[in-house]
Amino acid sequence: MDAHFAPAGPPAGDLRAPPDKSISHRAALLGAFGEGDTRISRYLDSADTRSTLAAVESLGAGVTAQPDGPGSLEVVVTGFGLRGAAAPGRPIDVGNAGTLIRLLTGLLAGQEGRSFVLDGDASIRSRPMGRIAEPLRQMGASVETADRGVPPLAISGRRLRAIHYELPVASAQVKSCLLLAGLLADGRTTVREPAETRDHSERMLRAAGADVRIERERPSLPTDPVAGTIGISPAAAIALPAMTVPGDLSSAAFHLVAGLIVPGGDVRLTGVGINPTRVGLLGILNRMGADLEVVEAGSEGGEPVGTLRARGCDLQATQVGAADVAMAIDELPLVGLLGCFADGTTTVTGAAELRHKESDRIAGVVDALNALGGEARALSDGFAVTGTGGLRGGEMDSRGDHRLAMLGAVAGLASREGVTVRGFGAARVSYPGFESDLRSLLG
């Protein structure tokens, strides 16, 4: 599905941010491996998160889902217990959901005496799984990949032993996979991350009754990443209480950027999750001189939420390094788009992880911006974008990547001639209502 986005005046108005994808995945998984019923309000209704519901149902969880407003579901998951997953007898299809395949592998690795296969679409079959398979094998797990270390994954549940593992690259998905496996291991499992990553798993595991402890290290310089070690003890059982999923900052960010780069823009997003480990983009925007307001407004699902307001303004280039990357990994493509409208050259480094997302996002961002009249070049671990006063427009390829598809839509509103996004349907992976929400801001 292709879509065209033309300049149509400044975006303005209020939107409620769609539910958080990362938290929705985790809530369904912990509910399924927990005891009793878990009620999840404002569960994201998207292709990725429906894959998670289907996966836990195939393992024996009870799942009911009813509409809960635009783009969200009221979900009740009846758990089968921490060690009670049933072998479905057929591959579990994770679709395009990288979070699902990595986190679920950690939980299935300790289901003794049962075997599972996890598979997905063409994008999933290109994503590296050695980063979870290797440490899980150190724990005694049997996890086999296809050639080149990619899915499908064949998992034979075994008794696991605790390990201490140092992540070579900061990754919330790998960290979470090992912590979830640690629930089923003999002894206390510890994971050291070289930079702080999103802590939704830790928060939710604690809420479910798990013994999780975090020790942060003091960085040598204020600009250095904050490393830390997270430990988890084995549990006999967990039970996630009822929760409401907060709004997704990563999805809200597209509307915020539209408000900033289109002259006269004035966009307000409500109910946005502003977990301190997810707000890297907001710090980057402040360094660029963005006209941005953040007002905290309580909490949802154990996460702080707030209202964000972005208005059209002049921007200055900035340098984004390793200290920023872990807390802004999903928003970095938008930093490239912002760079086209900023004065100077914006660089992103320390972000080699972008090459292993739904697509090679370094190549995808650079190719898209250049196709639309920008001036961008790829670096080994990021990209550099020189501001040209805006974008001409044209055609770009989403590469089947939801974040590149939505980037193209925002670029179209701010361009001179409009943008046609090839493969725009990829946006459904994380934000099915994105196009209608974006167009609602155009009056």
mmCIF file of C-alpha atoms in Angstrom, residues 42-404:
data_model
loop_
_atom_site.group_PDB
_atom_site.id
_atom_site.type_symbol
_atom_site.label_atom_id
_atom_site.label_comp_id
_atom_site.label_asym_id
_atom_site.label_seq_id
_atom_site.Cartn_x
_atom_site.Cartn_y
_atom_site.Cartn_z
ATOM 1 C CA ARG A 42 -5.660 0.488 26.692
ATOM 2 C CA TYR A 43 -3.704 -2.438 25.277
ATOM 3 C CA LEU A 44 -2.354 -1.370 21.883
ATOM 4 C CA ASP A 45 -4.385 -2.760 18.985
ATOM 5 C CA SER A 46 -1.721 -3.298 16.315
ATOM 6 C CA ALA A 47 -0.333 -6.130 14.225
ATOM 7 C CA ASP A 48 2.659 -6.616 16.545
ATOM 8 C CA THR A 49 0.695 -6.687 19.773
ATOM 9 C CA ARG A 50 -1.999 -8.952 18.340
ATOM 10 C CA SER A 51 0.826 -11.374 17.505
ATOM 11 C CA THR A 52 1.640 -11.436 21.217
ATOM 12 C CA LEU A 53 -1.959 -12.217 22.174
ATOM 13 C CA ALA A 54 -2.078 -15.022 19.609
ATOM 14 C CA ALA A 55 1.257 -16.394 20.839
ATOM 15 C CA VAL A 56 0.268 -16.617 24.504
ATOM 16 C CA GLU A 57 -3.099 -18.096 23.551
ATOM 17 C CA SER A 58 -1.321 -20.843 21.605
ATOM 18 C CA LEU A 59 0.696 -21.603 24.761
ATOM 19 C CA GLY A 60 -2.446 -22.109 26.827
ATOM 20 C CA ALA A 61 -3.397 -18.671 28.134
ATOM 21 C CA GLY A 62 -6.981 -17.511 28.064
ATOM 22 C CA VAL A 63 -7.366 -14.255 26.141
ATOM 23 C CA THR A 64 -10.389 -12.011 25.734
ATOM 24 C CA ALA A 65 -10.135 -8.677 23.922
ATOM 25 C CA GLN A 66 -12.770 -5.973 23.462
ATOM 26 C CA PRO A 67 -12.490 -2.515 21.848
ATOM 27 C CA ASP A 68 -11.381 0.119 24.354
ATOM 28 C CA GLY A 69 -11.457 3.307 22.308
ATOM 29 C CA PRO A 70 -9.617 4.132 19.071
ATOM 30 C CA GLY A 71 -6.545 1.961 18.581
ATOM 31 C CA SER A 72 -6.791 0.158 21.901
ATOM 32 C CA LEU A 73 -8.253 -2.958 23.501
ATOM 33 C CA GLU A 74 -9.460 -4.031 26.921
ATOM 34 C CA VAL A 75 -7.683 -7.365 27.359
ATOM 35 C CA VAL A 76 -8.011 -10.025 30.040
ATOM 36 C CA VAL A 77 -5.272 -12.663 30.085
ATOM 37 C CA THR A 78 -5.780 -15.791 32.193
ATOM 38 C CA GLY A 79 -2.346 -17.115 33.042
ATOM 39 C CA PHE A 80 -1.049 -20.679 32.929
ATOM 40 C CA GLY A 81 1.699 -20.014 35.471
ATOM 41 C CA LEU A 82 5.426 -19.422 35.275
ATOM 42 C CA ARG A 83 6.267 -23.009 34.335
ATOM 43 C CA GLY A 84 2.981 -24.017 32.718
ATOM 44 C CA ALA A 85 3.350 -23.166 29.012
ATOM 45 C CA ALA A 86 1.933 -25.883 26.759
ATOM 46 C CA ALA A 87 3.824 -26.960 23.656
ATOM 47 C CA PRO A 88 1.483 -25.995 20.794
ATOM 48 C CA GLY A 89 2.743 -28.634 18.356
ATOM 49 C CA ARG A 90 3.246 -26.084 15.583
ATOM 50 C CA PRO A 91 5.460 -23.013 15.098
ATOM 51 C CA ILE A 92 4.403 -19.871 16.926
ATOM 52 C CA ASP A 93 4.133 -17.005 14.433
ATOM 53 C CA VAL A 94 5.515 -13.776 15.927
ATOM 54 C CA GLY A 95 4.817 -11.800 12.747
ATOM 55 C CA ASN A 96 7.079 -8.747 12.685
ATOM 56 C CA ALA A 97 7.458 -8.468 16.473
ATOM 57 C CA GLY A 98 11.107 -8.439 17.512
ATOM 58 C CA THR A 99 10.226 -7.699 21.131
ATOM 59 C CA LEU A 100 7.939 -10.728 21.233
ATOM 60 C CA ILE A 101 10.406 -13.237 19.812
ATOM 61 C CA ARG A 102 13.242 -12.146 22.100
ATOM 62 C CA LEU A 103 11.278 -11.904 25.345
ATOM 63 C CA LEU A 104 9.254 -15.044 24.741
ATOM 64 C CA THR A 105 12.424 -17.041 24.046
ATOM 65 C CA GLY A 106 13.671 -16.198 27.541
ATOM 66 C CA LEU A 107 10.472 -17.498 29.127
ATOM 67 C CA LEU A 108 10.266 -20.654 26.996
ATOM 68 C CA ALA A 109 13.912 -21.626 27.538
ATOM 69 C CA GLY A 110 13.092 -22.795 31.073
ATOM 70 C CA GLN A 111 9.906 -24.758 30.274
ATOM 71 C CA GLU A 112 11.461 -28.133 31.049
ATOM 72 C CA GLY A 113 10.540 -31.075 28.859
ATOM 73 C CA ARG A 114 8.706 -29.095 26.184
ATOM 74 C CA SER A 115 9.799 -27.908 22.745
ATOM 75 C CA PHE A 116 8.805 -24.787 20.838
ATOM 76 C CA VAL A 117 9.508 -23.165 17.473
ATOM 77 C CA LEU A 118 9.280 -19.397 16.985
ATOM 78 C CA ASP A 119 9.070 -18.015 13.456
ATOM 79 C CA GLY A 120 7.927 -14.830 11.761
ATOM 80 C CA ASP A 121 7.847 -12.767 8.599
ATOM 81 C CA ALA A 122 10.708 -12.003 6.222
ATOM 82 C CA SER A 123 11.892 -9.101 8.371
ATOM 83 C CA ILE A 124 12.048 -11.243 11.521
ATOM 84 C CA ARG A 125 13.917 -13.927 9.591
ATOM 85 C CA SER A 126 16.690 -11.403 8.917
ATOM 86 C CA ARG A 127 17.166 -10.242 12.510
ATOM 87 C CA PRO A 128 20.115 -11.477 14.608
ATOM 88 C CA MET A 129 19.212 -13.838 17.444
ATOM 89 C CA GLY A 130 22.702 -14.881 18.486
ATOM 90 C CA ARG A 131 22.657 -12.022 20.969
ATOM 91 C CA ILE A 132 20.004 -13.876 22.989
ATOM 92 C CA ALA A 133 20.863 -17.463 22.035
ATOM 93 C CA GLU A 134 24.457 -17.287 23.273
ATOM 94 C CA PRO A 135 23.802 -16.056 26.838
ATOM 95 C CA LEU A 136 20.795 -18.378 27.133
ATOM 96 C CA ARG A 137 23.050 -21.301 26.189
ATOM 97 C CA GLN A 138 25.396 -20.203 28.967
ATOM 98 C CA MET A 139 22.397 -20.641 31.276
ATOM 99 C CA GLY A 140 21.972 -24.207 30.015
ATOM 100 C CA ALA A 141 19.262 -23.481 27.465
ATOM 101 C CA SER A 142 18.835 -25.249 24.151
ATOM 102 C CA VAL A 143 18.172 -22.531 21.560
ATOM 103 C CA GLU A 144 18.942 -23.251 17.917
ATOM 104 C CA THR A 145 18.825 -20.689 15.120
ATOM 105 C CA ALA A 146 18.787 -20.985 11.356
ATOM 106 C CA ASP A 147 21.931 -20.291 9.348
ATOM 107 C CA ARG A 148 23.488 -16.877 10.064
ATOM 108 C CA GLY A 149 21.939 -16.865 13.550
ATOM 109 C CA VAL A 150 18.444 -15.772 12.491
ATOM 110 C CA PRO A 151 14.949 -17.227 13.078
ATOM 111 C CA PRO A 152 13.226 -19.589 13.096
ATOM 112 C CA LEU A 153 14.256 -20.501 16.644
ATOM 113 C CA ALA A 154 13.963 -24.047 17.998
ATOM 114 C CA ILE A 155 13.780 -24.082 21.802
ATOM 115 C CA SER A 156 13.913 -27.196 23.979
ATOM 116 C CA GLY A 157 13.005 -26.296 27.538
ATOM 117 C CA ARG A 158 15.645 -27.191 30.098
ATOM 118 C CA ARG A 159 16.600 -26.513 33.698
ATOM 119 C CA LEU A 160 18.447 -23.198 33.736
ATOM 120 C CA ARG A 161 21.295 -21.944 35.894
ATOM 121 C CA ALA A 162 21.943 -18.342 36.856
ATOM 122 C CA ILE A 163 24.767 -16.411 35.217
ATOM 123 C CA HIS A 164 26.283 -12.951 35.259
ATOM 124 C CA TYR A 165 26.209 -11.536 31.743
ATOM 125 C CA GLU A 166 27.690 -8.310 30.420
ATOM 126 C CA LEU A 167 25.810 -6.950 27.420
ATOM 127 C CA PRO A 168 28.271 -6.003 24.655
ATOM 128 C CA VAL A 169 25.717 -3.466 23.366
ATOM 129 C CA ALA A 170 22.970 -1.830 25.420
ATOM 130 C CA SER A 171 19.697 -3.538 24.485
ATOM 131 C CA ALA A 172 16.477 -3.562 26.492
ATOM 132 C CA GLN A 173 15.245 -6.606 24.568
ATOM 133 C CA VAL A 174 18.307 -8.729 25.331
ATOM 134 C CA LYS A 175 18.341 -7.562 28.954
ATOM 135 C CA SER A 176 14.653 -8.410 29.327
ATOM 136 C CA CYS A 177 15.074 -11.828 27.711
ATOM 137 C CA LEU A 178 17.735 -12.788 30.254
ATOM 138 C CA LEU A 179 15.828 -11.386 33.232
ATOM 139 C CA LEU A 180 12.749 -13.378 32.229
ATOM 140 C CA ALA A 181 14.861 -16.521 31.884
ATOM 141 C CA GLY A 182 16.292 -15.687 35.306
ATOM 142 C CA LEU A 183 12.841 -16.122 36.840
ATOM 143 C CA LEU A 184 13.184 -19.827 36.003
ATOM 144 C CA ALA A 185 16.893 -20.309 36.797
ATOM 145 C CA ASP A 186 18.662 -21.773 39.823
ATOM 146 C CA GLY A 187 20.315 -18.832 41.608
ATOM 147 C CA ARG A 188 20.387 -15.097 41.061
ATOM 148 C CA THR A 189 20.866 -13.908 37.472
ATOM 149 C CA THR A 190 22.583 -10.564 36.894
ATOM 150 C CA VAL A 191 22.861 -8.534 33.703
ATOM 151 C CA ARG A 192 25.190 -5.559 33.300
ATOM 152 C CA GLU A 193 24.247 -3.021 30.651
ATOM 153 C CA PRO A 194 26.835 -0.489 29.392
ATOM 154 C CA ALA A 195 24.158 2.210 29.176
ATOM 155 C CA GLU A 196 20.766 2.555 30.817
ATOM 156 C CA THR A 197 17.954 1.201 28.644
ATOM 157 C CA ARG A 198 14.171 1.295 29.015
ATOM 158 C CA ASP A 199 13.181 -0.276 32.316
ATOM 159 C CA HIS A 200 9.586 -1.351 31.635
ATOM 160 C CA SER A 201 10.434 -5.009 32.284
ATOM 161 C CA GLU A 202 11.991 -4.246 35.658
ATOM 162 C CA ARG A 203 9.027 -2.124 36.749
ATOM 163 C CA MET A 204 6.473 -4.702 35.670
ATOM 164 C CA LEU A 205 8.365 -7.662 37.113
ATOM 165 C CA ARG A 206 8.469 -5.915 40.474
ATOM 166 C CA ALA A 207 4.751 -5.189 40.230
ATOM 167 C CA ALA A 208 4.210 -8.906 39.550
ATOM 168 C CA GLY A 209 6.101 -9.851 42.717
ATOM 169 C CA ALA A 210 9.562 -10.664 41.364
ATOM 170 C CA ASP A 211 12.717 -9.781 43.314
ATOM 171 C CA VAL A 212 14.484 -7.320 41.003
ATOM 172 C CA ARG A 213 17.346 -5.096 42.130
ATOM 173 C CA ILE A 214 19.195 -2.413 40.190
ATOM 174 C CA GLU A 215 22.611 -0.918 40.915
ATOM 175 C CA ARG A 216 23.712 2.066 38.839
ATOM 176 C CA GLU A 217 27.332 3.074 38.324
ATOM 177 C CA ARG A 218 28.666 6.607 38.527
ATOM 178 C CA PRO A 219 29.910 7.667 35.058
ATOM 179 C CA SER A 220 33.432 9.041 34.736
ATOM 180 C CA LEU A 221 32.149 12.102 32.875
ATOM 181 C CA PRO A 222 28.704 13.733 32.895
ATOM 182 C CA THR A 223 28.391 12.977 29.176
ATOM 183 C CA ASP A 224 29.167 9.256 29.570
ATOM 184 C CA PRO A 225 26.393 6.628 29.513
ATOM 185 C CA VAL A 226 25.140 5.396 32.889
ATOM 186 C CA ALA A 227 25.947 1.692 33.183
ATOM 187 C CA GLY A 228 24.312 -0.592 35.702
ATOM 188 C CA THR A 229 23.631 -4.138 36.840
ATOM 189 C CA ILE A 230 20.156 -5.622 37.180
ATOM 190 C CA GLY A 231 19.649 -8.760 39.245
ATOM 191 C CA ILE A 232 16.672 -11.101 39.481
ATOM 192 C CA SER A 233 15.983 -14.072 41.741
ATOM 193 C CA PRO A 234 14.027 -17.159 40.703
ATOM 194 C CA ALA A 235 10.335 -17.141 41.531
ATOM 195 C CA ALA A 236 7.780 -19.825 42.264
ATOM 196 C CA ALA A 237 5.042 -17.686 40.733
ATOM 197 C CA ILE A 238 4.231 -14.161 39.573
ATOM 198 C CA ALA A 239 0.941 -12.273 39.295
ATOM 199 C CA LEU A 240 0.656 -9.020 37.371
ATOM 200 C CA PRO A 241 -2.048 -6.732 38.783
ATOM 201 C CA ALA A 242 -4.578 -4.926 36.609
ATOM 202 C CA MET A 243 -2.977 -2.058 34.726
ATOM 203 C CA THR A 244 -3.575 0.698 32.200
ATOM 204 C CA VAL A 245 -1.034 1.075 29.399
ATOM 205 C CA PRO A 246 0.294 4.652 29.083
ATOM 206 C CA GLY A 247 0.709 6.462 25.777
ATOM 207 C CA ASP A 248 3.677 5.632 23.564
ATOM 208 C CA LEU A 249 6.291 8.378 23.301
ATOM 209 C CA SER A 250 7.838 6.683 20.262
ATOM 210 C CA SER A 251 4.532 6.968 18.378
ATOM 211 C CA ALA A 252 3.694 10.423 19.736
ATOM 212 C CA ALA A 253 7.096 11.631 18.530
ATOM 213 C CA PHE A 254 5.971 11.682 14.890
ATOM 214 C CA HIS A 255 3.253 14.215 15.677
ATOM 215 C CA LEU A 256 5.606 16.264 17.851
ATOM 216 C CA VAL A 257 8.137 16.494 15.036
ATOM 217 C CA ALA A 258 5.401 17.518 12.591
ATOM 218 C CA GLY A 259 4.497 20.333 14.975
ATOM 219 C CA LEU A 260 8.118 21.468 15.140
ATOM 220 C CA ILE A 261 9.116 21.435 11.456
ATOM 221 C CA VAL A 262 5.966 22.819 9.812
ATOM 222 C CA PRO A 263 5.797 26.612 10.265
ATOM 223 C CA GLY A 264 2.890 27.548 12.496
ATOM 224 C CA GLY A 265 2.530 24.044 13.920
ATOM 225 C CA ASP A 266 1.042 23.675 17.401
ATOM 226 C CA VAL A 267 0.477 20.074 18.489
ATOM 227 C CA ARG A 268 -0.403 18.794 21.952
ATOM 228 C CA LEU A 269 -0.161 15.108 22.939
ATOM 229 C CA THR A 270 -1.821 13.933 26.147
ATOM 230 C CA GLY A 271 -1.295 10.810 28.241
ATOM 231 C CA VAL A 272 2.242 10.251 26.938
ATOM 232 C CA GLY A 273 4.498 7.923 28.904
ATOM 233 C CA ILE A 274 7.537 9.895 30.052
ATOM 234 C CA ASN A 275 9.506 7.154 31.758
ATOM 235 C CA PRO A 276 12.986 8.625 32.420
ATOM 236 C CA THR A 277 14.557 5.779 30.418
ATOM 237 C CA ARG A 278 12.507 6.666 27.318
ATOM 238 C CA VAL A 279 12.854 10.450 27.089
ATOM 239 C CA GLY A 280 16.163 10.689 25.245
ATOM 240 C CA LEU A 281 14.454 12.388 22.308
ATOM 241 C CA LEU A 282 13.164 15.181 24.536
ATOM 242 C CA GLY A 283 16.707 16.014 25.635
ATOM 243 C CA ILE A 284 17.868 16.011 22.016
ATOM 244 C CA LEU A 285 15.013 18.341 21.055
ATOM 245 C CA ASN A 286 15.928 20.724 23.858
ATOM 246 C CA ARG A 287 19.518 20.871 22.579
ATOM 247 C CA MET A 288 18.163 21.705 19.123
ATOM 248 C CA GLY A 289 16.234 24.647 20.551
ATOM 249 C CA ALA A 290 12.793 23.105 20.061
ATOM 250 C CA ASP A 291 9.734 24.964 21.322
ATOM 251 C CA LEU A 292 8.661 22.063 23.517
ATOM 252 C CA GLU A 293 6.617 21.936 26.721
ATOM 253 C CA VAL A 294 6.468 18.890 28.997
ATOM 254 C CA VAL A 295 3.991 18.833 31.880
ATOM 255 C CA GLU A 296 3.875 15.749 34.114
ATOM 256 C CA ALA A 297 0.344 14.592 34.870
ATOM 257 C CA GLY A 298 0.464 11.608 37.214
ATOM 258 C CA SER A 299 1.009 7.958 36.327
ATOM 259 C CA GLU A 300 -0.568 5.026 34.485
ATOM 260 C CA GLY A 301 0.468 1.400 34.844
ATOM 261 C CA GLY A 302 3.300 2.348 37.193
ATOM 262 C CA GLU A 303 4.757 4.736 34.609
ATOM 263 C CA PRO A 304 4.866 8.557 34.717
ATOM 264 C CA VAL A 305 2.724 10.247 32.061
ATOM 265 C CA GLY A 306 2.464 13.809 30.856
ATOM 266 C CA THR A 307 1.297 16.251 28.222
ATOM 267 C CA LEU A 308 3.712 17.325 25.481
ATOM 268 C CA ARG A 309 3.263 20.428 23.327
ATOM 269 C CA ALA A 310 5.383 21.232 20.257
ATOM 270 C CA ARG A 311 5.260 24.424 18.190
ATOM 271 C CA GLY A 312 6.913 25.340 14.918
ATOM 272 C CA CYS A 313 10.315 26.946 15.419
ATOM 273 C CA ASP A 314 13.852 27.330 14.112
ATOM 274 C CA LEU A 315 16.169 24.453 15.007
ATOM 275 C CA GLN A 316 19.913 24.127 15.549
ATOM 276 C CA ALA A 317 21.972 21.078 14.621
ATOM 277 C CA THR A 318 23.213 18.828 17.405
ATOM 278 C CA GLN A 319 25.455 15.837 17.981
ATOM 279 C CA VAL A 320 23.848 12.648 19.278
ATOM 280 C CA GLY A 321 26.252 10.140 20.817
ATOM 281 C CA ALA A 322 26.306 6.883 22.726
ATOM 282 C CA ALA A 323 25.007 8.497 25.919
ATOM 283 C CA ASP A 324 21.781 9.426 24.078
ATOM 284 C CA VAL A 325 21.244 6.365 21.943
ATOM 285 C CA ALA A 326 19.849 3.784 24.372
ATOM 286 C CA MET A 327 17.091 6.137 25.548
ATOM 287 C CA ALA A 328 16.170 7.301 22.032
ATOM 288 C CA ILE A 329 16.892 4.317 19.789
ATOM 289 C CA ASP A 330 13.446 4.210 18.159
ATOM 290 C CA GLU A 331 13.296 7.979 17.637
ATOM 291 C CA LEU A 332 16.707 8.374 15.971
ATOM 292 C CA PRO A 333 15.278 8.256 12.417
ATOM 293 C CA LEU A 334 13.252 11.351 13.336
ATOM 294 C CA VAL A 335 16.454 13.074 14.455
ATOM 295 C CA GLY A 336 17.646 12.633 10.881
ATOM 296 C CA LEU A 337 14.479 14.285 9.579
ATOM 297 C CA LEU A 338 14.851 17.132 12.075
ATOM 298 C CA GLY A 339 18.409 17.607 10.826
ATOM 299 C CA CYS A 340 17.085 18.543 7.368
ATOM 300 C CA PHE A 341 15.346 21.559 8.934
ATOM 301 C CA ALA A 342 18.118 22.545 11.370
ATOM 302 C CA ASP A 343 20.941 25.026 10.913
ATOM 303 C CA GLY A 344 24.200 23.078 10.591
ATOM 304 C CA THR A 345 25.060 19.381 10.479
ATOM 305 C CA THR A 346 23.373 16.949 12.850
ATOM 306 C CA THR A 347 25.267 13.728 13.551
ATOM 307 C CA VAL A 348 24.172 10.487 15.177
ATOM 308 C CA THR A 349 26.931 8.081 16.266
ATOM 309 C CA GLY A 350 27.126 5.056 18.538
ATOM 310 C CA ALA A 351 23.913 3.743 16.980
ATOM 311 C CA ALA A 352 25.048 0.651 15.055
ATOM 312 C CA GLU A 353 22.041 -1.125 16.609
ATOM 313 C CA LEU A 354 19.908 0.731 14.031
ATOM 314 C CA ARG A 355 21.212 -1.646 11.373
ATOM 315 C CA HIS A 356 19.442 -4.548 13.127
ATOM 316 C CA LYS A 357 15.905 -3.197 13.457
ATOM 317 C CA GLU A 358 12.957 -3.995 11.152
ATOM 318 C CA SER A 359 15.257 -2.750 8.409
ATOM 319 C CA ASP A 360 18.744 -1.283 8.258
ATOM 320 C CA ARG A 361 17.523 2.061 9.557
ATOM 321 C CA ILE A 362 20.817 3.828 8.940
ATOM 322 C CA ALA A 363 20.632 3.046 5.219
ATOM 323 C CA GLY A 364 16.871 3.571 5.209
ATOM 324 C CA VAL A 365 17.001 7.047 6.749
ATOM 325 C CA VAL A 366 19.868 8.210 4.551
ATOM 326 C CA ASP A 367 18.305 6.890 1.340
ATOM 327 C CA ALA A 368 14.904 8.369 2.186
ATOM 328 C CA LEU A 369 16.182 11.824 3.078
ATOM 329 C CA ASN A 370 18.388 12.010 -0.007
ATOM 330 C CA ALA A 371 15.499 10.865 -2.221
ATOM 331 C CA LEU A 372 13.403 13.728 -0.844
ATOM 332 C CA GLY A 373 16.047 16.396 -1.494
ATOM 333 C CA GLY A 374 17.982 16.259 1.753
ATOM 334 C CA GLU A 375 21.722 16.017 2.293
ATOM 335 C CA ALA A 376 22.485 12.904 4.346
ATOM 336 C CA ARG A 377 25.302 10.397 4.508
ATOM 337 C CA ALA A 378 25.708 7.093 6.289
ATOM 338 C CA LEU A 379 28.330 6.473 8.954
ATOM 339 C CA SER A 380 29.357 3.047 10.205
ATOM 340 C CA ASP A 381 27.359 3.573 13.398
ATOM 341 C CA GLY A 382 24.928 6.329 12.474
ATOM 342 C CA PHE A 383 24.435 9.148 10.000
ATOM 343 C CA ALA A 384 25.077 12.831 9.366
ATOM 344 C CA VAL A 385 22.474 15.234 7.997
ATOM 345 C CA THR A 386 23.187 18.788 6.868
ATOM 346 C CA GLY A 387 20.296 21.198 7.034
ATOM 347 C CA THR A 388 19.124 22.476 3.656
ATOM 348 C CA GLY A 389 16.229 24.605 4.829
ATOM 349 C CA GLY A 390 13.695 21.864 4.211
ATOM 350 C CA LEU A 391 12.863 19.092 1.760
ATOM 351 C CA ARG A 392 11.706 19.132 -1.840
ATOM 352 C CA GLY A 393 9.641 15.949 -1.601
ATOM 353 C CA GLY A 394 9.282 13.016 -3.970
ATOM 354 C CA GLU A 395 9.094 9.256 -3.401
ATOM 355 C CA MET A 396 10.663 7.094 -0.712
ATOM 356 C CA ASP A 397 10.597 3.413 0.200
ATOM 357 C CA SER A 398 9.528 2.385 3.705
ATOM 358 C CA ARG A 399 11.483 -0.887 3.330
ATOM 359 C CA GLY A 400 8.584 -2.491 5.164
ATOM 360 C CA ASP A 401 9.628 -0.603 8.319
ATOM 361 C CA HIS A 402 6.825 1.066 10.266
ATOM 362 C CA ARG A 403 9.000 3.880 11.597
ATOM 363 C CA LEU A 404 10.338 4.794 8.157
#
